[in-house]
Amino acid sequence: MKRILTIFLLLLPLVAFAQSSESRWERFLTASKLFLDSTDVSGCDLSYVRPFKRPWTINLSIRQFGTTLKTWSGNGTRANLDSDPKINLKLNLAYRGYGLSYSHNLSNATEREFSLSKRGAVYGLEFRRYKSSNIAGNIVGNKTLTADDPFKYHADRGQISKKSSELTYYYVFNHKTFSYPAAITGTVRQIRSCGSPILAAVYYNSFIESRNDSLSYFWGNVRSIRIRQLSIGGGYGYNYVFGHNSCFLLHGSVMPMVSIYRRNKLRTLHTQKDIEEDSFLDTDRYINYFSSLT
């Protein structure tokens, strides 16, 4: 009996510690939930914007999207490449403006998209990652690097891959009475009609690579192209509510953007040197570079 009592006394602090740890964990979860629940309407006028009682939002949608790529060089070579619009299944899971989404091609795994987002009353931030190997098309020209005869080369699917990343940001000036998430995510509810100026910024990074030496040969000796671009803009958005406290909302916004940074890099088939551009790929320097290859 004494031995059992001794073991119980030795285990008593461990039991008390477990209960204390569970209590701290519960307090942490409660504080985290209160913080997340408050971000949607923090600082908002509740007579204009209100949160929904349901914290979770699950959306399942079917959409179509693809990629178009057109290039031309100084020797007259033109490429008209694109990916066939495929039916993609998109799953979006959100909790009080914090979202996670994944899009997958239903016919094959050639196109995938993944995104993380935070869309709040004051600001929003989203990171999106896209990958595709479904690009195909024709490359035509008057001559190749070794012959002057016209040619036409068909790039099959799987010979070109594209990876892109996009980071977007918005800031709402009149966030007390105007809700951008009410229009784009539906995680909160606009009670009365209101508008606001909006500031936005987008950073885009894309990498396109040829997986075939024959394709690169006819494609002006191109091995890969990297495009980076930073754009900022501003505009105005308006939420029109069909009657006070109505469930129907009509949103309209205008957001012109200006590119303040552009940098492109070209890697050829026979050189490791990158050709950097401060503008788009049809600049004089780019065309002169391709002219020197012929």
Short mmCIF file of C-alpha atoms in Angstrom, two decimals:
data_model
loop_
_atom_site.label_atom_id
_atom_site.label_comp_id
_atom_site.label_asym_id
_atom_site.label_seq_id
_atom_site.Cartn_x
_atom_site.Cartn_y
_atom_site.Cartn_z
CA MET A 1 0.00 0.00 0.00
CA LYS A 2 2.82 2.39 0.83
CA ARG A 3 4.46 1.59 -2.53
CA ILE A 4 1.26 2.44 -4.41
CA LEU A 5 0.90 5.67 -2.44
CA THR A 6 4.51 6.60 -3.21
CA ILE A 7 3.99 6.04 -6.96
CA PHE A 8 0.79 8.11 -6.86
CA LEU A 9 2.57 11.00 -5.16
CA LEU A 10 5.36 10.85 -7.73
CA LEU A 11 2.88 10.93 -10.65
CA LEU A 12 0.74 13.70 -9.15
CA PRO A 13 2.96 16.56 -10.44
CA LEU A 14 2.87 15.05 -13.94
CA VAL A 15 -0.92 14.92 -13.87
CA ALA A 16 -1.09 18.52 -12.63
CA PHE A 17 1.35 19.58 -15.37
CA ALA A 18 -0.75 17.85 -18.04
CA GLN A 19 -3.88 19.61 -16.81
CA SER A 20 -2.04 22.94 -16.72
CA SER A 21 -0.65 22.41 -20.22
CA GLU A 22 -4.07 21.58 -21.58
CA SER A 23 -5.44 24.71 -19.98
CA ARG A 24 -2.75 26.87 -21.56
CA TRP A 25 -3.36 25.21 -24.94
CA GLU A 26 -7.07 25.89 -24.68
CA ARG A 27 -6.39 29.52 -23.80
CA PHE A 28 -4.07 29.76 -26.80
CA LEU A 29 -6.72 28.35 -29.13
CA THR A 30 -9.33 30.71 -27.72
CA ALA A 31 -7.07 33.75 -28.13
CA SER A 32 -6.15 32.68 -31.68
CA LYS A 33 -9.80 32.29 -32.62
CA LEU A 34 -10.68 35.71 -31.23
CA PHE A 35 -7.82 37.27 -33.16
CA LEU A 36 -8.77 35.59 -36.44
CA ASP A 37 -12.44 36.40 -35.97
CA SER A 38 -11.66 40.08 -35.42
CA THR A 39 -9.47 40.59 -38.52
CA ASP A 40 -12.40 40.56 -40.96
CA VAL A 41 -14.17 43.57 -39.45
CA SER A 42 -11.49 45.13 -37.23
CA GLY A 43 -12.12 48.88 -37.16
CA CYS A 44 -15.23 48.63 -39.35
CA ASP A 45 -18.54 50.36 -38.82
CA LEU A 46 -20.91 47.46 -38.09
CA SER A 47 -23.81 49.42 -39.54
CA TYR A 48 -22.08 49.05 -42.96
CA VAL A 49 -20.08 45.83 -42.66
CA ARG A 50 -20.82 42.74 -40.59
CA PRO A 51 -19.18 39.31 -40.31
CA PHE A 52 -21.06 36.12 -41.03
CA LYS A 53 -21.70 33.74 -38.16
CA ARG A 54 -20.10 30.87 -40.07
CA PRO A 55 -16.31 31.21 -39.82
CA TRP A 56 -15.45 28.63 -42.49
CA THR A 57 -16.01 29.04 -46.23
CA ILE A 58 -15.59 26.12 -48.63
CA ASN A 59 -15.94 26.72 -52.37
CA LEU A 60 -15.75 24.12 -55.11
CA SER A 61 -15.75 25.50 -58.65
CA ILE A 62 -15.04 24.44 -62.21
CA ARG A 63 -13.28 26.90 -64.48
CA GLN A 64 -11.30 27.15 -67.71
CA PHE A 65 -8.00 28.93 -68.20
CA GLY A 66 -4.87 28.61 -70.32
CA THR A 67 -1.65 30.30 -71.45
CA THR A 68 -0.77 32.22 -74.63
CA LEU A 69 2.85 32.92 -75.62
CA LYS A 70 3.89 34.87 -78.72
CA THR A 71 7.51 35.76 -79.60
CA TRP A 72 9.32 37.11 -82.65
CA SER A 73 12.97 37.77 -83.49
CA GLY A 74 15.07 39.80 -85.91
CA ASN A 75 15.40 36.96 -88.44
CA GLY A 76 11.63 36.82 -88.94
CA THR A 77 10.99 33.81 -86.70
CA ARG A 78 7.61 33.94 -85.03
CA ALA A 79 6.21 31.60 -82.41
CA ASN A 80 2.52 31.33 -81.65
CA LEU A 81 2.18 29.02 -78.66
CA ASP A 82 -0.69 28.39 -76.30
CA SER A 83 -2.27 25.80 -74.04
CA ASP A 84 -5.70 24.47 -74.80
CA PRO A 85 -8.26 25.72 -72.29
CA LYS A 86 -8.82 22.80 -69.97
CA ILE A 87 -11.49 22.23 -67.37
CA ASN A 88 -9.93 22.70 -63.95
CA LEU A 89 -11.44 21.84 -60.59
CA LYS A 90 -10.66 24.44 -57.91
CA LEU A 91 -11.06 23.91 -54.18
CA ASN A 92 -10.93 26.96 -51.93
CA LEU A 93 -10.88 26.74 -48.13
CA ALA A 94 -11.04 29.95 -46.07
CA TYR A 95 -11.38 30.96 -42.44
CA ARG A 96 -12.22 34.60 -41.76
CA GLY A 97 -10.33 35.83 -44.83
CA TYR A 98 -7.37 33.44 -44.57
CA GLY A 99 -7.58 31.26 -47.66
CA LEU A 100 -5.98 28.20 -49.22
CA SER A 101 -6.85 27.03 -52.75
CA TYR A 102 -5.73 24.36 -55.20
CA SER A 103 -6.67 23.93 -58.84
CA HIS A 104 -6.11 20.69 -60.78
CA ASN A 105 -6.67 19.73 -64.40
CA LEU A 106 -9.40 17.10 -64.61
CA SER A 107 -8.11 15.50 -67.81
CA ASN A 108 -4.41 15.31 -66.85
CA ALA A 109 -1.82 16.78 -64.49
CA THR A 110 -0.31 19.28 -66.94
CA GLU A 111 -1.77 22.36 -65.23
CA ARG A 112 -1.81 23.04 -61.50
CA GLU A 113 -2.32 26.16 -59.41
CA PHE A 114 -1.83 26.77 -55.69
CA SER A 115 -2.51 29.93 -53.69
CA LEU A 116 -2.34 31.31 -50.15
CA SER A 117 -4.20 34.50 -49.28
CA LYS A 118 -5.13 36.92 -46.53
CA ARG A 119 -7.99 39.24 -47.43
CA GLY A 120 -8.93 41.60 -44.65
CA ALA A 121 -10.86 44.83 -44.22
CA VAL A 122 -7.77 47.06 -44.50
CA TYR A 123 -5.38 45.08 -46.71
CA GLY A 124 -5.09 41.84 -48.63
CA LEU A 125 -2.15 39.70 -49.69
CA GLU A 126 -2.17 36.67 -52.00
CA PHE A 127 0.58 34.39 -53.29
CA ARG A 128 -0.18 32.27 -56.33
CA ARG A 129 1.92 29.53 -57.95
CA TYR A 130 1.14 28.13 -61.42
CA LYS A 131 2.75 25.28 -63.35
CA SER A 132 1.98 23.99 -66.85
CA SER A 133 3.50 21.69 -69.46
CA ASN A 134 0.50 21.90 -71.77
CA ILE A 135 1.89 24.56 -74.13
CA ALA A 136 2.08 23.76 -77.86
CA GLY A 137 1.91 25.54 -81.20
CA ASN A 138 3.75 26.48 -84.38
CA ILE A 139 7.03 28.28 -85.00
CA VAL A 140 7.44 29.75 -88.50
CA GLY A 141 10.28 31.69 -90.10
CA ASN A 142 12.05 32.58 -93.33
CA LYS A 143 15.33 30.87 -92.46
CA THR A 144 17.13 28.89 -89.80
CA LEU A 145 20.61 29.39 -88.41
CA THR A 146 22.13 27.30 -91.23
CA ALA A 147 19.66 27.59 -94.15
CA ASP A 148 17.67 30.30 -95.90
CA ASP A 149 14.63 28.15 -96.65
CA PRO A 150 11.27 28.97 -95.02
CA PHE A 151 10.25 26.52 -92.33
CA LYS A 152 7.41 25.61 -90.01
CA TYR A 153 8.01 23.67 -86.82
CA HIS A 154 5.27 22.29 -84.58
CA ALA A 155 6.04 22.18 -80.87
CA ASP A 156 4.23 19.28 -79.25
CA ARG A 157 2.87 19.37 -75.73
CA GLY A 158 5.44 18.54 -73.11
CA GLN A 159 8.33 20.23 -74.99
CA ILE A 160 7.76 23.58 -73.22
CA SER A 161 7.18 24.11 -69.52
CA LYS A 162 6.02 27.23 -67.74
CA LYS A 163 6.24 28.10 -64.06
CA SER A 164 4.98 31.39 -62.69
CA SER A 165 4.56 33.07 -59.33
CA GLU A 166 2.40 36.08 -58.55
CA LEU A 167 2.16 38.20 -55.42
CA THR A 168 -0.71 40.70 -55.18
CA TYR A 169 -1.49 43.31 -52.54
CA TYR A 170 -4.35 45.75 -51.98
CA TYR A 171 -5.08 48.50 -49.47
CA VAL A 172 -8.56 49.95 -48.85
CA PHE A 173 -8.65 53.57 -47.70
CA ASN A 174 -12.29 53.71 -46.61
CA HIS A 175 -12.24 50.32 -44.90
CA LYS A 176 -14.58 51.36 -42.09
CA THR A 177 -17.63 51.38 -44.37
CA PHE A 178 -16.47 49.61 -47.55
CA SER A 179 -15.55 45.91 -47.65
CA TYR A 180 -13.48 44.53 -50.52
CA PRO A 181 -13.71 40.93 -49.17
CA ALA A 182 -17.51 41.20 -49.27
CA ALA A 183 -17.21 41.40 -53.06
CA ILE A 184 -14.29 39.05 -53.85
CA THR A 185 -14.54 36.33 -51.18
CA GLY A 186 -17.94 36.69 -49.49
CA THR A 187 -16.47 36.12 -46.03
CA VAL A 188 -18.15 39.28 -44.72
CA ARG A 189 -21.36 41.08 -45.58
CA GLN A 190 -21.88 44.61 -46.89
CA ILE A 191 -25.02 46.00 -45.24
CA ARG A 192 -25.24 49.43 -46.90
CA SER A 193 -23.91 50.67 -50.24
CA CYS A 194 -20.51 52.32 -50.10
CA GLY A 195 -17.31 52.88 -52.12
CA SER A 196 -13.62 53.50 -51.49
CA PRO A 197 -10.34 54.32 -53.24
CA ILE A 198 -8.11 51.23 -53.48
CA LEU A 199 -4.33 50.91 -53.84
CA ALA A 200 -2.90 47.75 -55.46
CA ALA A 201 0.47 46.23 -56.36
CA VAL A 202 1.39 43.08 -58.33
CA TYR A 203 4.73 41.28 -58.66
CA TYR A 204 4.93 38.68 -61.45
CA ASN A 205 7.73 36.17 -62.07
CA SER A 206 7.57 33.68 -64.95
CA PHE A 207 10.01 31.06 -66.24
CA ILE A 208 9.48 29.41 -69.66
CA GLU A 209 11.84 26.62 -70.69
CA SER A 210 12.38 24.55 -73.83
CA ARG A 211 12.92 20.85 -73.10
CA ASN A 212 13.91 19.93 -76.65
CA ASP A 213 17.07 20.92 -78.58
CA SER A 214 15.25 20.76 -81.93
CA LEU A 215 12.60 23.14 -80.64
CA SER A 216 15.29 25.54 -79.38
CA TYR A 217 17.06 25.40 -82.75
CA PHE A 218 13.97 26.51 -84.66
CA TRP A 219 12.89 28.86 -81.88
CA GLY A 220 15.76 31.30 -82.49
CA ASN A 221 18.16 29.25 -80.33
CA VAL A 222 16.10 29.96 -77.19
CA ARG A 223 16.61 27.71 -74.18
CA SER A 224 14.67 29.67 -71.56
CA ILE A 225 13.00 33.03 -70.94
CA ARG A 226 12.48 34.60 -67.52
CA ILE A 227 10.14 37.58 -67.09
CA ARG A 228 9.91 39.71 -63.93
CA GLN A 229 7.52 42.63 -63.56
CA LEU A 230 6.34 44.89 -60.73
CA SER A 231 3.22 47.00 -61.23
CA ILE A 232 1.39 49.40 -58.98
CA GLY A 233 -1.94 51.09 -59.46
CA GLY A 234 -4.91 52.72 -57.86
CA GLY A 235 -8.58 52.91 -58.51
CA TYR A 236 -12.02 52.97 -57.00
CA GLY A 237 -14.41 50.22 -55.96
CA TYR A 238 -18.09 50.40 -55.09
CA ASN A 239 -20.45 47.90 -53.47
CA TYR A 240 -24.11 48.46 -54.30
CA VAL A 241 -26.55 46.72 -51.97
CA PHE A 242 -30.08 46.17 -53.30
CA GLY A 243 -31.87 47.61 -50.31
CA HIS A 244 -30.76 47.91 -46.71
CA ASN A 245 -29.51 44.61 -45.25
CA SER A 246 -30.09 42.83 -48.57
CA CYS A 247 -28.41 39.55 -49.51
CA PHE A 248 -27.71 40.79 -53.07
CA LEU A 249 -24.56 42.76 -53.84
CA LEU A 250 -23.29 44.32 -57.06
CA HIS A 251 -19.59 45.24 -57.15
CA GLY A 252 -17.78 47.43 -59.66
CA SER A 253 -14.18 48.61 -59.65
CA VAL A 254 -11.62 50.24 -61.94
CA MET A 255 -7.91 49.57 -61.28
CA PRO A 256 -5.41 50.90 -63.88
CA MET A 257 -1.85 49.61 -63.31
CA VAL A 258 1.56 51.02 -64.25
CA SER A 259 4.65 48.81 -64.63
CA ILE A 260 7.52 50.40 -62.68
CA TYR A 261 10.01 47.51 -62.99
CA ARG A 262 10.55 45.05 -65.85
CA ARG A 263 13.51 42.72 -66.26
CA ASN A 264 13.69 39.85 -68.76
CA LYS A 265 16.44 37.26 -69.10
CA LEU A 266 17.12 35.13 -72.16
CA ARG A 267 19.30 31.99 -72.06
CA THR A 268 20.36 30.52 -75.39
CA LEU A 269 21.18 26.97 -76.42
CA HIS A 270 24.95 27.41 -76.70
CA THR A 271 25.77 30.02 -74.10
CA GLN A 272 25.43 30.34 -70.34
CA LYS A 273 25.29 34.13 -70.44
CA ASP A 274 21.98 35.78 -69.64
CA ILE A 275 20.75 38.58 -71.86
CA GLU A 276 19.03 41.08 -69.59
CA GLU A 277 16.37 43.49 -70.75
CA ASP A 278 14.82 46.44 -69.00
CA SER A 279 11.70 46.22 -71.14
CA PHE A 280 9.63 43.64 -73.00
CA LEU A 281 11.19 41.05 -75.29
CA ASP A 282 10.55 43.03 -78.49
CA THR A 283 13.10 45.76 -77.73
CA ASP A 284 15.74 46.79 -80.27
CA ARG A 285 18.49 45.16 -78.21
CA TYR A 286 16.63 41.86 -78.18
CA ILE A 287 15.96 41.98 -81.93
CA ASN A 288 19.57 42.90 -82.68
CA TYR A 289 20.72 39.97 -80.57
CA PHE A 290 18.63 37.54 -82.58
CA SER A 291 19.79 39.16 -85.84
CA SER A 292 23.41 38.48 -84.86
CA LEU A 293 22.65 34.75 -84.56
CA THR A 294 21.74 34.39 -88.23
#
